[in-house]
mmCIF file of C-alpha atoms and ligand atoms in Angstrom:
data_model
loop_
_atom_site.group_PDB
_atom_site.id
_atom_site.type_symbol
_atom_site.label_atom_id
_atom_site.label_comp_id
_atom_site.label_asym_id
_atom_site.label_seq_id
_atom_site.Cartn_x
_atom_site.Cartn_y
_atom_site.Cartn_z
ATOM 1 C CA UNK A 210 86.068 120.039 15.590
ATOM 2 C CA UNK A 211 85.336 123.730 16.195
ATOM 3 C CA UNK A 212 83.444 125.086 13.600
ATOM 4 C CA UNK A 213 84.763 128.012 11.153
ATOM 5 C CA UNK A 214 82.869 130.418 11.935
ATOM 6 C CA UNK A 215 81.853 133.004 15.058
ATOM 7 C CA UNK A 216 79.712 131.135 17.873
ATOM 8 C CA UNK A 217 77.757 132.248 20.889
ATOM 9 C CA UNK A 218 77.693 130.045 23.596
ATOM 10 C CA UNK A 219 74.508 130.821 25.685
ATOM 11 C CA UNK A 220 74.428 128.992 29.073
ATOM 12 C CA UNK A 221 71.118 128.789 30.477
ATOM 13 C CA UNK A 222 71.615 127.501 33.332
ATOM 14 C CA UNK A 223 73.467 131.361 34.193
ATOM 15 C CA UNK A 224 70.418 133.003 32.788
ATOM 16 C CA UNK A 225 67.879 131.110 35.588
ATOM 17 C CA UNK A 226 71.141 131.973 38.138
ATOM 18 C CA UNK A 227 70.266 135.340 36.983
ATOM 19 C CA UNK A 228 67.113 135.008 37.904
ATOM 20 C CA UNK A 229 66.743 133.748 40.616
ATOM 21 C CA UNK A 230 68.989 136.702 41.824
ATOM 22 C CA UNK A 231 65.602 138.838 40.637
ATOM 23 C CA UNK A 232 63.453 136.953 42.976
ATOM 24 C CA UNK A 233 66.246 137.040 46.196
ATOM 25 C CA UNK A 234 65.830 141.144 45.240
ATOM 26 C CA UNK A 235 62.187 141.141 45.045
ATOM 27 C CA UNK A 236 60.679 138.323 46.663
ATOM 28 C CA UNK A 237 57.202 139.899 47.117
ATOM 29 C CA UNK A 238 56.672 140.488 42.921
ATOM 30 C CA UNK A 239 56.119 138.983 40.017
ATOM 31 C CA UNK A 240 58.740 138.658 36.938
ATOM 32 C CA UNK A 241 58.133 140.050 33.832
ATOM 33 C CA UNK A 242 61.632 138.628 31.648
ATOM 34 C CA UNK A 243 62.675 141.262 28.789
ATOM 35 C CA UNK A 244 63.348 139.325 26.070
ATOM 36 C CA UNK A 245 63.017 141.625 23.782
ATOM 37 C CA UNK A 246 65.822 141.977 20.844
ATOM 38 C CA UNK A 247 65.901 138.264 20.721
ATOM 39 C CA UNK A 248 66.645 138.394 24.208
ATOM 40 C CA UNK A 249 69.187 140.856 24.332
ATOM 41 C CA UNK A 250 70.710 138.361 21.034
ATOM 42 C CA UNK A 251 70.607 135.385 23.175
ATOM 43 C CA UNK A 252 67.553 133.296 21.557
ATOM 44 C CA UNK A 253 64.330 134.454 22.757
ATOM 45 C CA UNK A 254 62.803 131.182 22.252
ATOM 46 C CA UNK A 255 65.210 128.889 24.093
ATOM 47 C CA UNK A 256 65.471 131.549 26.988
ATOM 48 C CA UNK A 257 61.796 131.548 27.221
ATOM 49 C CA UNK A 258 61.870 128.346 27.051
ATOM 50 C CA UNK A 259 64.662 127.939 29.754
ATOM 51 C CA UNK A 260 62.520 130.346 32.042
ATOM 52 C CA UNK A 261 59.591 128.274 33.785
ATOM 53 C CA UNK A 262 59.317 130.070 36.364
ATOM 54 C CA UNK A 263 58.781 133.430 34.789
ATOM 55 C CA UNK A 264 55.363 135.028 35.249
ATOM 56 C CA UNK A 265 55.570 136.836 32.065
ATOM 57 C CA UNK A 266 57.304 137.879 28.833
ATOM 58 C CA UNK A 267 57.915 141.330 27.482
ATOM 59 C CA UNK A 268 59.008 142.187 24.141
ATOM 60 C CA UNK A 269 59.053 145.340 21.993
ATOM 61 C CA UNK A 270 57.430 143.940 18.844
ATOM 62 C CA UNK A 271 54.588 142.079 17.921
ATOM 63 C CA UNK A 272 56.287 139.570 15.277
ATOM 64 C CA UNK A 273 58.549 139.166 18.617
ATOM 65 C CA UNK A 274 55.822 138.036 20.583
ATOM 66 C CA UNK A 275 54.328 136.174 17.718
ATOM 67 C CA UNK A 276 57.734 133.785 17.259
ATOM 68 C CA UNK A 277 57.387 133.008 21.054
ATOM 69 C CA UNK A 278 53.625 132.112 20.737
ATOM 70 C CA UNK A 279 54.068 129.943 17.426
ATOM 71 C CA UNK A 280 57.568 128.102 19.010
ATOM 72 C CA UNK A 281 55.126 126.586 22.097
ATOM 73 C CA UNK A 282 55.432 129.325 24.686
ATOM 74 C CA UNK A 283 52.562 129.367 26.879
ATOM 75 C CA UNK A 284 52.444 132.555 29.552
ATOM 76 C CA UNK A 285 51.566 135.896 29.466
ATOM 77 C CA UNK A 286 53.105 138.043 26.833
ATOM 78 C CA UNK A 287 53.407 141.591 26.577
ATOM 79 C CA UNK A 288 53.683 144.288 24.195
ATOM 80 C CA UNK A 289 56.380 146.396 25.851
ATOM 81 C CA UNK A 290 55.284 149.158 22.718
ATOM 82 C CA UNK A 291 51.213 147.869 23.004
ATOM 83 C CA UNK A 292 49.738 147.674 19.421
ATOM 84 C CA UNK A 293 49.735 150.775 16.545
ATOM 85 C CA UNK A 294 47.337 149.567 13.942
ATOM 86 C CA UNK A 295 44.305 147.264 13.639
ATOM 87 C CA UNK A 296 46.066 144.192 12.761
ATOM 88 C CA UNK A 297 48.123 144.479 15.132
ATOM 89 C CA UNK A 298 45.398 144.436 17.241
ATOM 90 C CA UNK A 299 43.757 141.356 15.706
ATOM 91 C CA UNK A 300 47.399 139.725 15.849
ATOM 92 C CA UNK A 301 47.627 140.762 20.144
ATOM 93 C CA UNK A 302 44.287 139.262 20.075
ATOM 94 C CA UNK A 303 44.858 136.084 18.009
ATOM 95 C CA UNK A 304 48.043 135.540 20.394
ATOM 96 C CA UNK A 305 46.119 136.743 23.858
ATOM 97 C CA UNK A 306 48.768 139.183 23.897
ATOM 98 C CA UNK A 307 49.062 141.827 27.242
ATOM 99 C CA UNK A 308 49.304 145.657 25.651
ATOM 100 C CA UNK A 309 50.796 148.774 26.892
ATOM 101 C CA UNK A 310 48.945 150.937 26.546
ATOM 102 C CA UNK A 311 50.942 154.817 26.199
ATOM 103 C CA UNK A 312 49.382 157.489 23.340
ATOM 104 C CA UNK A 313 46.233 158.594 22.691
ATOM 105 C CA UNK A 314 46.087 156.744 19.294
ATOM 106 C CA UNK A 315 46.390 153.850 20.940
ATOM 107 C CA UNK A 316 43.592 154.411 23.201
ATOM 108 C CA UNK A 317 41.410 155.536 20.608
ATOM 109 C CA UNK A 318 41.998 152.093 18.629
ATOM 110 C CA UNK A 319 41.661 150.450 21.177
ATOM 111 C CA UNK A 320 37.913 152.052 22.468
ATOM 112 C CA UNK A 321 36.750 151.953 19.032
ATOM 113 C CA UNK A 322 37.244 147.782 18.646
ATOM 114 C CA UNK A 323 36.110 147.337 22.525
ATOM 115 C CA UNK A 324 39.429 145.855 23.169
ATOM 116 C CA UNK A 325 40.209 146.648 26.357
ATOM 117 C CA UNK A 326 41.510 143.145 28.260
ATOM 118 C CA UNK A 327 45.159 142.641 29.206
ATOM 119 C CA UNK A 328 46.107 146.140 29.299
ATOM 120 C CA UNK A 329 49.041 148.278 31.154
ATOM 121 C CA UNK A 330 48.778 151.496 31.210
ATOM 122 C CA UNK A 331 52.052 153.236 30.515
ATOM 123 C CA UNK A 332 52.643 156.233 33.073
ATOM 124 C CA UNK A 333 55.603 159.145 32.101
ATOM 125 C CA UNK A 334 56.770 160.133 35.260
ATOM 126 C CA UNK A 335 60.402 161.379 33.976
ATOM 127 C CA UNK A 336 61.366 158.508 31.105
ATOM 128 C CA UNK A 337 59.717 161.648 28.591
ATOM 129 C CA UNK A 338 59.566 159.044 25.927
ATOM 130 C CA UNK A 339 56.304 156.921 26.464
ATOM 131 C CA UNK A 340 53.333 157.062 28.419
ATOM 132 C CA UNK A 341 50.421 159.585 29.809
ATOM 133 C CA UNK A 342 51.381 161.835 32.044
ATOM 134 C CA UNK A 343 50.231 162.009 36.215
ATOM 135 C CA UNK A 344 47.408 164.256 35.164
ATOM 136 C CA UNK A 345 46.020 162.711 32.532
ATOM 137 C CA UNK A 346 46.098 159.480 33.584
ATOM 138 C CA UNK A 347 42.436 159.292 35.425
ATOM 139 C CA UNK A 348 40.752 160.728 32.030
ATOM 140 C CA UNK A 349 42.626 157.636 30.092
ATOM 141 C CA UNK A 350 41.415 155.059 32.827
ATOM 142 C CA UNK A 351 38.031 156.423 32.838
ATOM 143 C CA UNK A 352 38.016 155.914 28.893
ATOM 144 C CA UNK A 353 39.709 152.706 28.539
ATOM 145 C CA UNK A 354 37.053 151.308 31.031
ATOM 146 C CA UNK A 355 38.606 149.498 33.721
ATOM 147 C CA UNK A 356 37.413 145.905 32.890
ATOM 148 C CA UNK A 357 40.777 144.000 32.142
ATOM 149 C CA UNK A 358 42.803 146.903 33.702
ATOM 150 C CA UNK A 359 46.084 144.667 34.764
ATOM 151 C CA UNK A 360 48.591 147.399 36.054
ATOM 152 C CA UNK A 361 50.012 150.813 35.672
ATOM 153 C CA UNK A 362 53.759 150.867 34.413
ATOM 154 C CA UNK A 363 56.199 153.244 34.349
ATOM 155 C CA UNK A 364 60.011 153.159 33.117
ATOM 156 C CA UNK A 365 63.081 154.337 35.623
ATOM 157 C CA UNK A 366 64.851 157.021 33.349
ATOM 158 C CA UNK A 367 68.695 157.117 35.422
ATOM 159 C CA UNK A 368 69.147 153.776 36.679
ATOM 160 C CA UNK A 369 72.660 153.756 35.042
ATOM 161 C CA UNK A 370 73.688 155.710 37.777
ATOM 162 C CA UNK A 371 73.146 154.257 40.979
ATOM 163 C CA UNK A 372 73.446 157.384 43.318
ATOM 164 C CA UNK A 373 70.297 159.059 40.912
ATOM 165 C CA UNK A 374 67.576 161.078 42.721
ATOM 166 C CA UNK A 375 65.529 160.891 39.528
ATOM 167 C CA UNK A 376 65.164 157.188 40.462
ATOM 168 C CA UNK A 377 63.020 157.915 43.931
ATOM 169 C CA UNK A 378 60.995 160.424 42.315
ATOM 170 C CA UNK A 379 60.009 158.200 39.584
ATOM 171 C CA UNK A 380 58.736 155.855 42.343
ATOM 172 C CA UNK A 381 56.951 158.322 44.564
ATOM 173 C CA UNK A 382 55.083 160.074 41.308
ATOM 174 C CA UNK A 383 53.426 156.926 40.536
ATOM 175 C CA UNK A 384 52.715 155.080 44.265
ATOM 176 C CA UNK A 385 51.128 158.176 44.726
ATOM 177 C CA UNK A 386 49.056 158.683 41.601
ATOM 178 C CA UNK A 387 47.927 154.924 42.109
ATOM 179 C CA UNK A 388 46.853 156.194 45.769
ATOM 180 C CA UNK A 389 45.020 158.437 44.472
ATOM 181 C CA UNK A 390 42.698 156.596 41.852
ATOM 182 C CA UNK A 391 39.910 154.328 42.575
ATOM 183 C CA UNK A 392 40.378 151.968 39.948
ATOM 184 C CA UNK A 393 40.042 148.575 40.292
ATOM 185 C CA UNK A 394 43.429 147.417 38.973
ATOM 186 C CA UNK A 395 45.548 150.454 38.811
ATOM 187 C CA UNK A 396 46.697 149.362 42.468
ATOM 188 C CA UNK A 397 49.056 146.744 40.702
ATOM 189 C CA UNK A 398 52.391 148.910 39.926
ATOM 190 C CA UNK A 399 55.223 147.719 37.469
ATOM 191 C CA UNK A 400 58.676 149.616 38.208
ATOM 192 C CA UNK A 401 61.818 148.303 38.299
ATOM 193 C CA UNK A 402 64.033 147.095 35.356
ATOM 194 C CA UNK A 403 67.276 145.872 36.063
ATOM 195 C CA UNK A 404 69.019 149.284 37.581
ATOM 196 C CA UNK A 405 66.183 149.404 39.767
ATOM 197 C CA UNK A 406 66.791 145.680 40.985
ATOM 198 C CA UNK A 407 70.509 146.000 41.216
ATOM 199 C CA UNK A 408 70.407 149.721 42.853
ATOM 200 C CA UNK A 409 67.375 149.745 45.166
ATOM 201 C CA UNK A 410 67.042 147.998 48.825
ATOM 202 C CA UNK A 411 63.609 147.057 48.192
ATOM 203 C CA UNK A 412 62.856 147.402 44.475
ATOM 204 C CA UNK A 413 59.780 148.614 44.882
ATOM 205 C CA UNK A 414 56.583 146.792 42.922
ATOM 206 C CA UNK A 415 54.004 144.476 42.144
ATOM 207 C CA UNK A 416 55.857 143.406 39.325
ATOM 208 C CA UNK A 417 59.417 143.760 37.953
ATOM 209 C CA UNK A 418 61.173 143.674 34.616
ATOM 210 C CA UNK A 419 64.843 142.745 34.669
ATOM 211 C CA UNK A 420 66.558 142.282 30.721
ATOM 212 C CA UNK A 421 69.792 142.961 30.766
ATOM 213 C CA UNK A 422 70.955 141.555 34.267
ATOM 214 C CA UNK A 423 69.114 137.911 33.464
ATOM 215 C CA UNK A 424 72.175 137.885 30.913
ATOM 216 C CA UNK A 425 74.458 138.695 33.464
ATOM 217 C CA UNK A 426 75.639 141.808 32.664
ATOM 218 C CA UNK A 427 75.890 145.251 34.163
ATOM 219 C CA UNK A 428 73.392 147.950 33.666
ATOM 220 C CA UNK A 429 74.952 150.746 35.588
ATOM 221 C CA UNK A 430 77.373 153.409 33.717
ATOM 222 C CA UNK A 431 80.397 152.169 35.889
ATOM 223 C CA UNK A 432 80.522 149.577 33.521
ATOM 224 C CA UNK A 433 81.904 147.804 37.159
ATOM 225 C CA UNK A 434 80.587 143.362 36.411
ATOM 226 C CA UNK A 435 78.430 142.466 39.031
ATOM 227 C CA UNK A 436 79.668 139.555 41.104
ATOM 228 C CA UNK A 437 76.690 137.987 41.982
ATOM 229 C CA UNK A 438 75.635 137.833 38.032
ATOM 230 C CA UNK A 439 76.975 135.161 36.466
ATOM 231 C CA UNK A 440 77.880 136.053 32.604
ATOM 232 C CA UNK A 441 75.513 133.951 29.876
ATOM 233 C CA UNK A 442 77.060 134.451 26.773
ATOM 234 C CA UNK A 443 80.579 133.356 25.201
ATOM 235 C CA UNK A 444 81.136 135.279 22.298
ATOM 236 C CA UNK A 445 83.482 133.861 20.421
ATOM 237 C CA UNK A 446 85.187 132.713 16.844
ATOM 238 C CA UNK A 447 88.140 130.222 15.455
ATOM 239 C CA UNK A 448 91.613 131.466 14.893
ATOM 240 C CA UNK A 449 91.947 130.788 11.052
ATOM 241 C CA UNK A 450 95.722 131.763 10.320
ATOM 242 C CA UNK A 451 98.821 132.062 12.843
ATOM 243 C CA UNK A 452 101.922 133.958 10.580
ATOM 244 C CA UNK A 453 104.840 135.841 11.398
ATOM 245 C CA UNK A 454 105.264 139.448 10.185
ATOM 246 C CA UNK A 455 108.245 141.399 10.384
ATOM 247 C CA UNK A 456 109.254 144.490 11.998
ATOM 248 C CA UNK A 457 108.099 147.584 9.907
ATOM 249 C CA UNK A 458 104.815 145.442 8.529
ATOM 250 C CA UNK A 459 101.568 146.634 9.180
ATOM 251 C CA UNK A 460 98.268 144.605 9.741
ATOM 252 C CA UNK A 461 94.483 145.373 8.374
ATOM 253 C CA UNK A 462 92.907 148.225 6.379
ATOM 254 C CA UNK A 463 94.447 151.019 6.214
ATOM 255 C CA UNK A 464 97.974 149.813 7.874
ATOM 256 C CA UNK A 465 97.158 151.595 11.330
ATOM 257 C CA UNK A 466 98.865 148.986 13.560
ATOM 258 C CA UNK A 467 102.754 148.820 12.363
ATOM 259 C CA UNK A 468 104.658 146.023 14.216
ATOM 260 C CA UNK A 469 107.454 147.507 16.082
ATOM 261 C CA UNK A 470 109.221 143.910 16.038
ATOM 262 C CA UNK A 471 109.476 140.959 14.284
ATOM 263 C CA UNK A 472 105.854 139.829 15.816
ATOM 264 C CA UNK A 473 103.662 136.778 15.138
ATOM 265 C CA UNK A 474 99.846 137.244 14.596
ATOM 266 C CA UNK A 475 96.666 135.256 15.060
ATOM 267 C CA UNK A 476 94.018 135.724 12.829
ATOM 268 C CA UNK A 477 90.260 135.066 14.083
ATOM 269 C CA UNK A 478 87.312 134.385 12.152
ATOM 270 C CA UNK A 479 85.299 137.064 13.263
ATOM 271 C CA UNK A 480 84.493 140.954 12.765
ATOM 272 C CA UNK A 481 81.628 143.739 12.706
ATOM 273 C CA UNK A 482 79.763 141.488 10.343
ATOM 274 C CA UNK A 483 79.402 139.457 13.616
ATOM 275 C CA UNK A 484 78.891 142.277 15.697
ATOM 276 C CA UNK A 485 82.573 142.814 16.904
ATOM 277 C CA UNK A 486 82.718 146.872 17.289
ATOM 278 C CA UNK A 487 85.024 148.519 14.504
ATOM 279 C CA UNK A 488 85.217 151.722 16.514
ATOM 280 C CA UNK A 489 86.983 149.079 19.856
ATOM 281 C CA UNK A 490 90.255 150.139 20.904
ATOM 282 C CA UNK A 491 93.346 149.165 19.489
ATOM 283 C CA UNK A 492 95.067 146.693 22.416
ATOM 284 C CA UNK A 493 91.822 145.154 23.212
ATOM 285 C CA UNK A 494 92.009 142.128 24.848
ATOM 286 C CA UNK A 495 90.957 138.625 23.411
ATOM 287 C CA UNK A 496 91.514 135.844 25.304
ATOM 288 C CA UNK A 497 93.174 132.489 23.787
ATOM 289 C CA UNK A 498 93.408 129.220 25.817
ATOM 290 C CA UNK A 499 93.141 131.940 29.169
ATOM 291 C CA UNK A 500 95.498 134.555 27.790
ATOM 292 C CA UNK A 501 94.958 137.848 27.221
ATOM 293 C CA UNK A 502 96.157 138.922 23.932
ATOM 294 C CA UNK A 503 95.862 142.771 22.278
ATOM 295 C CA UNK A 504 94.286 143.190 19.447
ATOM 296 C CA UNK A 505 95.996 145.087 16.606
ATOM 297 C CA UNK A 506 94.882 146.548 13.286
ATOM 298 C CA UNK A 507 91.190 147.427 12.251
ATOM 299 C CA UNK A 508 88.698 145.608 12.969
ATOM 300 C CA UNK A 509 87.262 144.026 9.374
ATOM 301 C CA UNK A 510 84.163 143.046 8.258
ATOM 302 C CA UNK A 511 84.856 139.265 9.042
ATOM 303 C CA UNK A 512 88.308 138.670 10.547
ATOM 304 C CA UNK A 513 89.905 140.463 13.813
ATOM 305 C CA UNK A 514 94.175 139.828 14.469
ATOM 306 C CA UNK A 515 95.970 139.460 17.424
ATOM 307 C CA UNK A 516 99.583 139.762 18.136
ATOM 308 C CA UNK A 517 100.659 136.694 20.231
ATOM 309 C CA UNK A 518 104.164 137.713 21.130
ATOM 310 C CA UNK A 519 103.040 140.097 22.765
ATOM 311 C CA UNK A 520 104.493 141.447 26.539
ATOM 312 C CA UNK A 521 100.653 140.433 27.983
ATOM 313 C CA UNK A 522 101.474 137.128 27.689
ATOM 314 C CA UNK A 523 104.810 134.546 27.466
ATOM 315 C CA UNK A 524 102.857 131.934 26.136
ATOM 316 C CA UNK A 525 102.115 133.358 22.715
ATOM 317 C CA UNK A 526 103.223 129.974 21.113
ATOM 318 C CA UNK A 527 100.555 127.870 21.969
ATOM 319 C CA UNK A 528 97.934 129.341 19.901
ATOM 320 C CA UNK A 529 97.549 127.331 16.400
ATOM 321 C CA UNK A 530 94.592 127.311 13.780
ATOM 322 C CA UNK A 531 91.376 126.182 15.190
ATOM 323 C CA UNK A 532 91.387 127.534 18.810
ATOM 324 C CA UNK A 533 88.972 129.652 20.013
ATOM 325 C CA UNK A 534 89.332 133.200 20.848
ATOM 326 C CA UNK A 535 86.713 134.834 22.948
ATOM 327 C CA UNK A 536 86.131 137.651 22.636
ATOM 328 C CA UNK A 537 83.781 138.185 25.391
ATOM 329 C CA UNK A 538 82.366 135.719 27.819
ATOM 330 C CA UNK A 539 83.801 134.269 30.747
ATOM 331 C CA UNK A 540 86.731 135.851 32.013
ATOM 332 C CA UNK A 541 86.416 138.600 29.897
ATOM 333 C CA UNK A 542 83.565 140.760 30.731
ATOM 334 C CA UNK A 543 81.533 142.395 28.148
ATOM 335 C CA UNK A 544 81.382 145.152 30.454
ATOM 336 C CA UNK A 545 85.091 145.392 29.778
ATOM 337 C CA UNK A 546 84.759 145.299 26.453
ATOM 338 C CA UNK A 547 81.983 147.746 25.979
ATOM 339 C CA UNK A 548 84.215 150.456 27.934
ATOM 340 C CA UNK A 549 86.697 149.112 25.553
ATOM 341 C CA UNK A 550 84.048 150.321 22.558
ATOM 342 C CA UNK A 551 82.978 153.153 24.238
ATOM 343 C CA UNK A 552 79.863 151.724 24.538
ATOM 344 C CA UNK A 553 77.049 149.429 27.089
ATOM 345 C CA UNK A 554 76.269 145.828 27.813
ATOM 346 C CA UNK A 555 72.938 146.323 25.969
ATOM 347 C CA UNK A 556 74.329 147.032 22.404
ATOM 348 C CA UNK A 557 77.282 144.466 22.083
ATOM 349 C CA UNK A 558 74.654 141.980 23.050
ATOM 350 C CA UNK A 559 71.939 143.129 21.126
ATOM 351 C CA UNK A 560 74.424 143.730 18.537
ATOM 352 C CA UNK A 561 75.937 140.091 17.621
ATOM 353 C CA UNK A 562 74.523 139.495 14.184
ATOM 354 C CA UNK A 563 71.791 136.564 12.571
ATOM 355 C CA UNK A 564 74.884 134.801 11.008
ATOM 356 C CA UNK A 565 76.683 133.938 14.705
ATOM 357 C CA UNK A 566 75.744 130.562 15.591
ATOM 358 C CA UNK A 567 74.216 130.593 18.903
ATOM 359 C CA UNK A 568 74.920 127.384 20.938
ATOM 360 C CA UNK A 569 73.075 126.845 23.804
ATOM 361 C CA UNK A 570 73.617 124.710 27.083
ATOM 362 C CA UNK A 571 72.571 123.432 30.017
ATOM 363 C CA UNK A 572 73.260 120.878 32.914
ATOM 364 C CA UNK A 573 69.519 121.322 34.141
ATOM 365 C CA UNK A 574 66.056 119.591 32.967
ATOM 366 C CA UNK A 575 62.686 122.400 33.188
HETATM 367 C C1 PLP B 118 63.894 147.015 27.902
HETATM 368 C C2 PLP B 118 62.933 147.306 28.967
HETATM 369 C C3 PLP B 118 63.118 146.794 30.266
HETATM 370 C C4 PLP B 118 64.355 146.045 30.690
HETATM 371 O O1 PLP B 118 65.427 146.930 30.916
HETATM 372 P P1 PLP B 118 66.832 146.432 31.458
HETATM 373 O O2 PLP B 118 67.581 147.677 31.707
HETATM 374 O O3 PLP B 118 67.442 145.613 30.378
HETATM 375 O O4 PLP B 118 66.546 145.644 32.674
HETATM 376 C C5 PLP B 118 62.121 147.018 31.183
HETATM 377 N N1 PLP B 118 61.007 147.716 30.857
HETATM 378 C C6 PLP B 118 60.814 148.243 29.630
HETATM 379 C C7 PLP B 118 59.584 149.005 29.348
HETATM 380 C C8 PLP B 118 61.770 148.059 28.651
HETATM 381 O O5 PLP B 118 61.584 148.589 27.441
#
């Protein structure tokens, strides 16, 4: 019995297939697994918990990081953001949480409660969003104190685009900064996030941070699935109502789909309460039993239709109530659908809501 309701299927056994693609890439370094955003909305805890053999966690929050700590999860966890007030502190404490460290406020915090263990230090070198820049990096070392110093990290800015320059630059401004300081830790260099991985011929790196290709998707701008990914999540809902409409009918809000024939349409139990984009493109596909169908009418806050006799398809018969639709997942790339939406990977993940009903699997023990 399929349930009423939208479901993700999470496969975990694809997510460690995803990573062990990070470690074919970058052998030499250590993993750092973004599981930020509820990992990427696949279930930070059961990914964490799927992921052994990562050497670390990062998140962006610290009730994130928290929920992994109080659900059993053991290794290093880091505060992609570091900590912005004094509990917070306490809490990254409490939870032997690793910081970033990136603003001045921070660092001041920080030297005021002699906290100074399990800290990155956040380089800019072309992100322009968080971090010290080249120059005053040394003056931030020197004050932090070096004791519990674990890395320098910096963020790649244009990995979207795999032909970037920005990319190289990135990596040259901070190999050569950590050349240039005698600072017992600030020899240990964190780079690469996924586009880094994916685009680089040796991702460069004591340590790497892949999120969004350990859920098999695309990072780069082509929007182009990467073969040797293998997709993690099934998003997907329950056709509710199969009924005929006639020629001249129209479907949804605001009547913008009007059937040019007498047409029959499938109605699926799931919309942009769910996370399904409203602003997607009319003649979207949604696959049914392996067939493409195109959506038609707006998208509503809990429902989606699809027009079955439709000229994608000769089978449109065989869908009834209580078959699922997917509307991404296998077969149907959510890199497709995001062009689809006009949008990324990142945000129709991110973006499928508390009420889905995540699912996960696996064939594999550990
Ligand atoms: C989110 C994030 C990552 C992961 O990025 P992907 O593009 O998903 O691989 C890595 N590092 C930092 C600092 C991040 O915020």
């Amino acid at each position: 019995m399929s349930s009423r309701q939208a479901t993700a299927i999470i496969d975990l056994d694809a997510i460690r297939h995803n990573f062990d693609q990070v470690k074919l890439r970058a052998p030499a370094s250590k993993v750092m697994a973004i599981i930020k955003a509820d990992a990427y909305g696949h279930g930070a805890s059961k990914v964490a918990e799927a992921l052994v053999a990562a050497d670390a966690f990062g998140v962006a929050r610290v009730s994130e990081a928290v929920k992994l700590r109080e659900s059993g999860i053991g290794q290093p966890i880091c505060l992609l953001e570091g900590v912005n007030d004094p509990e917070e502190l306490n809490l990254a404490s409490v939870y032997e949480l690793q910081v970033v460290l990136h603003n001045q406020e921070q660092l001041e915090l920080m030297a005021n409660r002699g906290a100074r263990r399990h800290v990155w230090v956040k380089v800019d070198t072309g992100m322009g969003r968080l971090g010290f820049s080249v120059e005053e990096t040394p003056s931030v070392l020197q004050k932090l104190g070096h004791q519990g110093l674990l890395g320098l990290m910096t963020h790649l800015a244009d990995t979207g685009d795999r032909r970037s320059t920005m990319t190289d630059q990135q990596v040259s401004r901070i190999t050569s900064l950590a050349n240039d300081l005698d600072v017992p830790g600030s020899e240990v260099l964190s780079i690469a996030n996924s586009g880094g991985l994916l685009a680089l011929q040796k991702p460069p790196g004591d340590w790497v941070r892949p999120g969004l290709m350990l859920y098999g998707a695309s990072p780069f701008d082509d929007l182009d699935p990467i073969p040797s990914l293998q997709p993690a999540m099934s998003f997907g809902a329950p056709v509710i109502s199969v009924r005929a409409i006639k020629q001249g009918e129209s479907v949804g809000y605001g009547g913008i789909w009007t059937a040019d024939k007498d047409s029959t349409i499938a109605v699926i139990a799931a919309g942009y309460a769910d996370g399904y984009p409203r602003e997607i493109a009319q003649g979207t596909p949604v696959l049914v039993n392996g067939v493409r169908y195109p959506l038609v009418g707006r998208v509503s806050m809990d429902m989606i239709c699809i027009q079955l006799d439709h000229s994608y398809s000769e089978e449109a018969h065989s869908v009834k109530v209580g078959d699922r639709a997917i509307l991404w997942g296998d077969d149907l790339p959510v890199e497709e659908i995001a062009d689809k939406a006009g949008t990324i990977p990142y945000t129709l993940l991110c973006g499928v809501t508390a009420r889905v009903n995540r699912q996960h699997r696996s064939n594999r023990r550990g």
